[in-house]
Each structure stands twice: as C-alpha cells, then as structure tokens.
Amino acid sequence: MAWALTPLTEEQRSIQAVARDFAATELAPFTEVWDRDSYFDPAIIGKLGELGFLGMMIPEQYDGLGVDTLTYLVALEEIATVDASIAVTLSVHNSLPTQMLLKWGTEAQKERFLKPMARGELLGAFALSEPDAGSDAASLTTQAVRDGGDWILNGTKAWVSSGTKGEVILAMARTDSPDDRRGARGISAFIVTPDLPGFTVGKKEDKMGLRASPTVQLHFSDMRVPGDRLLGQVGSGFIYAMQSLDNGRLGIAAQAVGIAEAALRHAAAYAAERKQFGKPIKEFQAIQFKLADMASRVAASRALLHAAATAKDRGEHITQFSSMAKLLASETAMWVTTQAVQIFGGYGYVKDYPVERLFRDAKVTEIYEGTSEIQRIVIARELYSR
Ligand code: CAA
C-alpha cells in the first residue's frame, strides 16, 4: 500500500526492510503497554544502536552508518508506523545533537561524544525551548557566564525529548551580558552531560501522546561547564540550532508520515471487515472517499518529504522545503488519524484499536520542532529571501 514515489536503491530498500522487521518484532508487541504505562525502554536504544540506527547519517570514520538523508528517513518512517515514541527518540538523536557535533564539533569533541553516540552507547537530546521561550526561541534566558576557563550556567530548559535518558544534551544559553543583549547572536551552544554539578532533571510531562518518549524540564543551577564543552563559536548557537532544525523537521515529517500510513492501513483493514447495513463498510462511497483522500494525502506528504531529503543530499538550501515537508506531513497525520477514528466509529474512540493512540500521537507533530504557524512563517519568509 505504501507507494515508493522516489525510486529506492537496493541499499535503501534493505535498510528499510531491517527497520520494518525490527519494528514488527521488537516494538509492535510492546507499543500498547509502553503507551499505557508511559514507559521508555532503554534496552531498545541498545538494540537500535547495534543496527547502526543511532548513527545513521554519521560517516563511518566516526563509527556511524554513513547513509544519506533519504535512507535515514525511510527507516524512520518504518519505525514510526509502529511506535511514534521510539521514532521521535531516533529523530532527535540523529537529526539534532549528532549533526551539531558532526558539523561544529572539534575532533576531541567528536572522539569523546559523537563516536559513542553513533555507536548507540550515549543517547542525545536537544535543549532549546524554555518555559517562556517556545516559538520565540531567541528570547531564551538561560544564562552562561565565563568563570576562568569554565562557564557557569543558570536556567531551565523545557520540553526536552529523551531528557531523562539524554546523556549528551546540546543546550542553548545566552552568552551576551544583560547590559549588552545581542538577540539571536547572543546565544551559544554547550555540550551538557548529566554528571555536571548543578544539573538536575525536573518535571516529567504527563503527555496526551508519545507517552513512551520521556519529555522533561532540565534545571541548570550554577552548573559548571568546562570550557571545552562550548560548541563552535560564541554567539553562533542559535544559528546552529536553526540549521539543525532544518534537518530535525525532516525527521518529524517522516514520523508524521509513518503515523498517517499506520492509520490508513488500520482504517482500510477495518473497513473491509466491519459490516453494517448488510455489507462491509468499504462498499460505501462515504468510506471509499475518505480512504481515497487519506491515501492521496499520505502519498503527497511522502513525496514532498523524499524530494526535500534528496535536495538536502544534493547540498541545496532546504529551509523552506523542510518546513513545507513538516507542515504538510504533520497536518496530514492529524487529518488522516481523525478520519481513521471516524471510520472506526465508537471503536476508534477506545483503546481496543491502535487508531486512538495514533490520533493522540499525531497531534504533537503539529507542535514540536516549530508549530504549523511557525512553519508557515518560515515558508512565507523564504519566498522573499532569494
Ligand atoms: N538556517 C540558518 N540560519 C538561520 C535559520 C536557518 N534555518 N533560521 C534563522 N537563521 C538565522 C538568521 O539568518 C539570523 O541570522 P543573522 O543574525 O545572521 O541575521 C538569525 O538566525 C536569527 O533569525 P531570525 O531573525 O529569523 O530569528 P527570529 O527570532 O525571528 O526567529 C523563528 C525565527 C523561525 C521564528 C525561530 O525562532 C523558530 O524556528 N522558532 C521555533 C522554535 C522551534 O522550532 N523550536 C523547536 C524546539 S526543539 C524540539 O521541539 C525538539 C524535540 O524535542 C522534538
């Protein structure tokens, strides 16, 4: 049913098959109970690491798999089709902290952090948002002050995915001074690890969906960060975060396509077996039209995502493309899962069938890594920027 609109190479198809088998055997039997108990199983990360899925776009010289963006996203979609929580864990790790270290890290930072991350021994997280800085990310207030060769960080980061398990956290903090604010240019990126004195994990969010992906606040209280944990240049952290989100949004788009694809499959199967008025409900045009629209929107989202991924792999500027792919895929996921619940009727509203979870999981794709409104702002701005 899943149309491969972009022809995949043999290697891409084989990694896709590995991801599909892994999802069917290692995730599918547990997804429901993990969602119910809001449980994140660290053993899964180890197993994904063994497959190389924690270093997908990291070159082999840094112990990664060294595959291109399209291959990574195809595998991510397969995981998301079965477990969207594991998919976001993979997406954040592969798209944000590892890519930041690869692009702007020193060789020593790559040796110490990137290599074990690529092997799946250390899980990565990304800490940009704060309780009062969400869409307006540049208004963040976590402050970093130099102290000899170190930095002292104070502040609270919010909505950090994988935050309880994150072992290497790329955190953005202000390095400008209160009497010389420099906006986005006053922000730097730091490599934070939970062993730093003054680091604590705060409130764990009790979420509507993606319940098997822990989302937390992180508190930095006079946290002493060694000088060699600064990533790249002072004052460039916001730019690094934005460039990385261009990648991250592709990952979220793949997650959203996977959620939508799963809802479509469940709805089509249910419509073939559920009988009302003496025949399977798939015989009714009201249901056929829904399924047709669902399938079309999933295919369009996947096609745009794959086009954006191949543009990235050609080295093109993808800010607009990436926001378009994320916007279309996330709104498709929400719409398709809503239609799936409708096709299931009362059975869609209870936990006996997966569409109820898929509907809950879909919602956040319209919110994190930039809301749909922010994606529209980015897309519109880019229309005039070149
Ligand atoms: N690539 C490179 N540079 C970029 C860029 C990009 N995509 N976007 C912006 N920049 C640069 C600008 O060129 C500018 O640089 P100069 O100083 O050289 O001019 C600088 O960054 C500031 O840019 P803006 O003036 O555009 O900044 P802004 O304050 O107007 O904000 C925004 C722009 C697009 C609204 C941005 O704040 C944004 O994306 N907000 C959403 C935040 C977001 O996505 N958060 C996600 C949290 S992480 C998460 O959800 C992960 C998870 O756990 C799942």
PDB file of C-alpha atoms and ligand atoms in Angstrom, residues 88 92 96 126-129 133-139 158-162 182 184-185 215 238-246 249 252 317 319 367-371 374-375 377-378 381-382, ligand 1:
ATOM      1  CA  VAL A  88      10.998  10.723  17.935  1.00  0.00           C
ATOM      2  CA  VAL A  92      16.055  13.898  17.812  1.00  0.00           C
ATOM      3  CA  LEU A  96      19.941  17.346  16.125  1.00  0.00           C
ATOM      4  CA  PHE A 126      18.433  18.929  22.327  1.00  0.00           C
ATOM      5  CA  ALA A 127      17.566  21.724  24.753  1.00  0.00           C
ATOM      6  CA  LEU A 128      16.462  24.967  23.095  1.00  0.00           C
ATOM      7  CA  SER A 129      12.973  25.748  24.467  1.00  0.00           C
ATOM      8  CA  ALA A 133      10.566  30.692  25.168  1.00  0.00           C
ATOM      9  CA  GLY A 134       8.826  28.322  22.744  1.00  0.00           C
ATOM     10  CA  SER A 135       8.044  29.676  19.265  1.00  0.00           C
ATOM     11  CA  ASP A 136      10.122  32.758  20.102  1.00  0.00           C
ATOM     12  CA  ALA A 137      13.198  30.638  20.693  1.00  0.00           C
ATOM     13  CA  ALA A 138      15.636  33.572  20.559  1.00  0.00           C
ATOM     14  CA  SER A 139      14.035  35.017  23.716  1.00  0.00           C
ATOM     15  CA  ALA A 158      11.635  22.806  28.800  1.00  0.00           C
ATOM     16  CA  TRP A 159      10.045  20.154  26.582  1.00  0.00           C
ATOM     17  CA  VAL A 160      13.307  18.229  26.277  1.00  0.00           C
ATOM     18  CA  SER A 161      12.648  14.942  24.459  1.00  0.00           C
ATOM     19  CA  SER A 162      14.628  11.958  25.816  1.00  0.00           C
ATOM     20  CA  ARG A 182      22.502  40.726  21.142  1.00  0.00           C
ATOM     21  CA  ALA A 184      19.785  35.640  18.418  1.00  0.00           C
ATOM     22  CA  ARG A 185      23.512  36.475  18.154  1.00  0.00           C
ATOM     23  CA  THR A 215       9.774  14.760  27.968  1.00  0.00           C
ATOM     24  CA  PHE A 238      21.024  29.998  17.683  1.00  0.00           C
ATOM     25  CA  ILE A 239      22.166  29.717  14.061  1.00  0.00           C
ATOM     26  CA  TYR A 240      23.400  26.153  14.743  1.00  0.00           C
ATOM     27  CA  ALA A 241      20.039  25.304  16.334  1.00  0.00           C
ATOM     28  CA  MET A 242      18.067  26.740  13.405  1.00  0.00           C
ATOM     29  CA  GLN A 243      20.223  24.980  10.798  1.00  0.00           C
ATOM     30  CA  SER A 244      19.855  21.731  12.723  1.00  0.00           C
ATOM     31  CA  LEU A 245      16.090  22.165  12.915  1.00  0.00           C
ATOM     32  CA  ASP A 246      16.073  22.207   9.104  1.00  0.00           C
ATOM     33  CA  ARG A 249      11.888  18.927  10.745  1.00  0.00           C
ATOM     34  CA  ILE A 252       9.414  14.864  12.313  1.00  0.00           C
ATOM     35  CA  HIS A 317      19.391  25.103   0.849  1.00  0.00           C
ATOM     36  CA  THR A 319      14.953  25.653   4.966  1.00  0.00           C
ATOM     37  CA  ILE A 367       3.546  21.488  17.638  1.00  0.00           C
ATOM     38  CA  TYR A 368       7.153  20.476  18.278  1.00  0.00           C
ATOM     39  CA  GLU A 369      10.219  21.426  16.239  1.00  0.00           C
ATOM     40  CA  GLY A 370       8.189  24.512  15.309  1.00  0.00           C
ATOM     41  CA  THR A 371       4.394  24.745  15.277  1.00  0.00           C
ATOM     42  CA  ILE A 374       5.996  28.845  12.656  1.00  0.00           C
ATOM     43  CA  GLN A 375       6.451  26.602   9.587  1.00  0.00           C
ATOM     44  CA  ILE A 377       6.158  31.932   8.795  1.00  0.00           C
ATOM     45  CA  VAL A 378       9.399  30.261   7.660  1.00  0.00           C
ATOM     46  CA  ARG A 381       9.732  34.469   4.663  1.00  0.00           C
ATOM     47  CA  GLU A 382      11.739  32.264   2.324  1.00  0.00           C
TER      48      GLU A 382
HETATM   49  N1  CAA B   1      19.333  28.348   8.993  1.00  0.00           N
HETATM   50  C1  CAA B   1      20.387  29.168   9.250  1.00  0.00           C
HETATM   51  N2  CAA B   1      20.250  30.335   9.930  1.00  0.00           N
HETATM   52  C2  CAA B   1      19.002  30.692  10.304  1.00  0.00           C
HETATM   53  C3  CAA B   1      17.879  29.891  10.056  1.00  0.00           C
HETATM   54  C4  CAA B   1      18.077  28.666   9.367  1.00  0.00           C
HETATM   55  N3  CAA B   1      17.060  27.840   9.087  1.00  0.00           N
HETATM   56  N4  CAA B   1      16.794  30.491  10.573  1.00  0.00           N
HETATM   57  C5  CAA B   1      17.213  31.647  11.121  1.00  0.00           C
HETATM   58  N5  CAA B   1      18.544  31.762  10.958  1.00  0.00           N
HETATM   59  C6  CAA B   1      19.416  32.878  11.358  1.00  0.00           C
HETATM   60  C7  CAA B   1      19.004  34.163  10.678  1.00  0.00           C
HETATM   61  O1  CAA B   1      19.595  34.283   9.393  1.00  0.00           O
HETATM   62  C8  CAA B   1      19.523  35.194  11.639  1.00  0.00           C
HETATM   63  O2  CAA B   1      20.918  35.323  11.466  1.00  0.00           O
HETATM   64  P1  CAA B   1      21.649  36.753  11.476  1.00  0.00           P
HETATM   65  O3  CAA B   1      21.791  37.109  12.912  1.00  0.00           O
HETATM   66  O4  CAA B   1      22.960  36.490  10.818  1.00  0.00           O
HETATM   67  O5  CAA B   1      20.762  37.706  10.714  1.00  0.00           O
HETATM   68  C9  CAA B   1      19.306  34.546  12.997  1.00  0.00           C
HETATM   69  O6  CAA B   1      19.231  33.131  12.747  1.00  0.00           O
HETATM   70  C10 CAA B   1      18.034  34.971  13.661  1.00  0.00           C
HETATM   71  O7  CAA B   1      16.990  34.621  12.798  1.00  0.00           O
HETATM   72  P2  CAA B   1      15.575  35.342  12.790  1.00  0.00           P
HETATM   73  O8  CAA B   1      15.769  36.824  12.813  1.00  0.00           O
HETATM   74  O9  CAA B   1      14.774  34.751  11.705  1.00  0.00           O
HETATM   75  O10 CAA B   1      15.032  34.885  14.232  1.00  0.00           O
HETATM   76  P3  CAA B   1      13.608  35.040  14.861  1.00  0.00           P
HETATM   77  O11 CAA B   1      13.782  35.383  16.284  1.00  0.00           O
HETATM   78  O12 CAA B   1      12.740  35.914  14.001  1.00  0.00           O
HETATM   79  O13 CAA B   1      13.036  33.526  14.856  1.00  0.00           O
HETATM   80  C11 CAA B   1      11.943  31.574  14.018  1.00  0.00           C
HETATM   81  C12 CAA B   1      12.885  32.762  13.755  1.00  0.00           C
HETATM   82  C13 CAA B   1      11.876  30.878  12.677  1.00  0.00           C
HETATM   83  C14 CAA B   1      10.562  32.023  14.446  1.00  0.00           C
HETATM   84  C15 CAA B   1      12.575  30.673  15.099  1.00  0.00           C
HETATM   85  O14 CAA B   1      12.545  31.284  16.373  1.00  0.00           O
HETATM   86  C16 CAA B   1      11.894  29.326  15.193  1.00  0.00           C
HETATM   87  O15 CAA B   1      12.152  28.437  14.393  1.00  0.00           O
HETATM   88  N6  CAA B   1      11.017  29.122  16.219  1.00  0.00           N
HETATM   89  C17 CAA B   1      10.502  27.817  16.517  1.00  0.00           C
HETATM   90  C18 CAA B   1      11.373  27.150  17.547  1.00  0.00           C
HETATM   91  C19 CAA B   1      11.417  25.668  17.383  1.00  0.00           C
HETATM   92  O16 CAA B   1      11.294  25.107  16.305  1.00  0.00           O
HETATM   93  N7  CAA B   1      11.648  25.009  18.499  1.00  0.00           N
HETATM   94  C20 CAA B   1      11.801  23.606  18.463  1.00  0.00           C
HETATM   95  C21 CAA B   1      12.229  23.127  19.791  1.00  0.00           C
HETATM   96  S1  CAA B   1      13.171  21.675  19.656  1.00  0.00           S
HETATM   97  C22 CAA B   1      12.097  20.396  19.669  1.00  0.00           C
HETATM   98  O17 CAA B   1      10.901  20.520  19.601  1.00  0.00           O
HETATM   99  C23 CAA B   1      12.803  19.093  19.628  1.00  0.00           C
HETATM  100  C24 CAA B   1      12.097  17.977  20.259  1.00  0.00           C
HETATM  101  O18 CAA B   1      12.302  17.721  21.388  1.00  0.00           O
HETATM  102  C25 CAA B   1      11.225  17.116  19.458  1.00  0.00           C
END
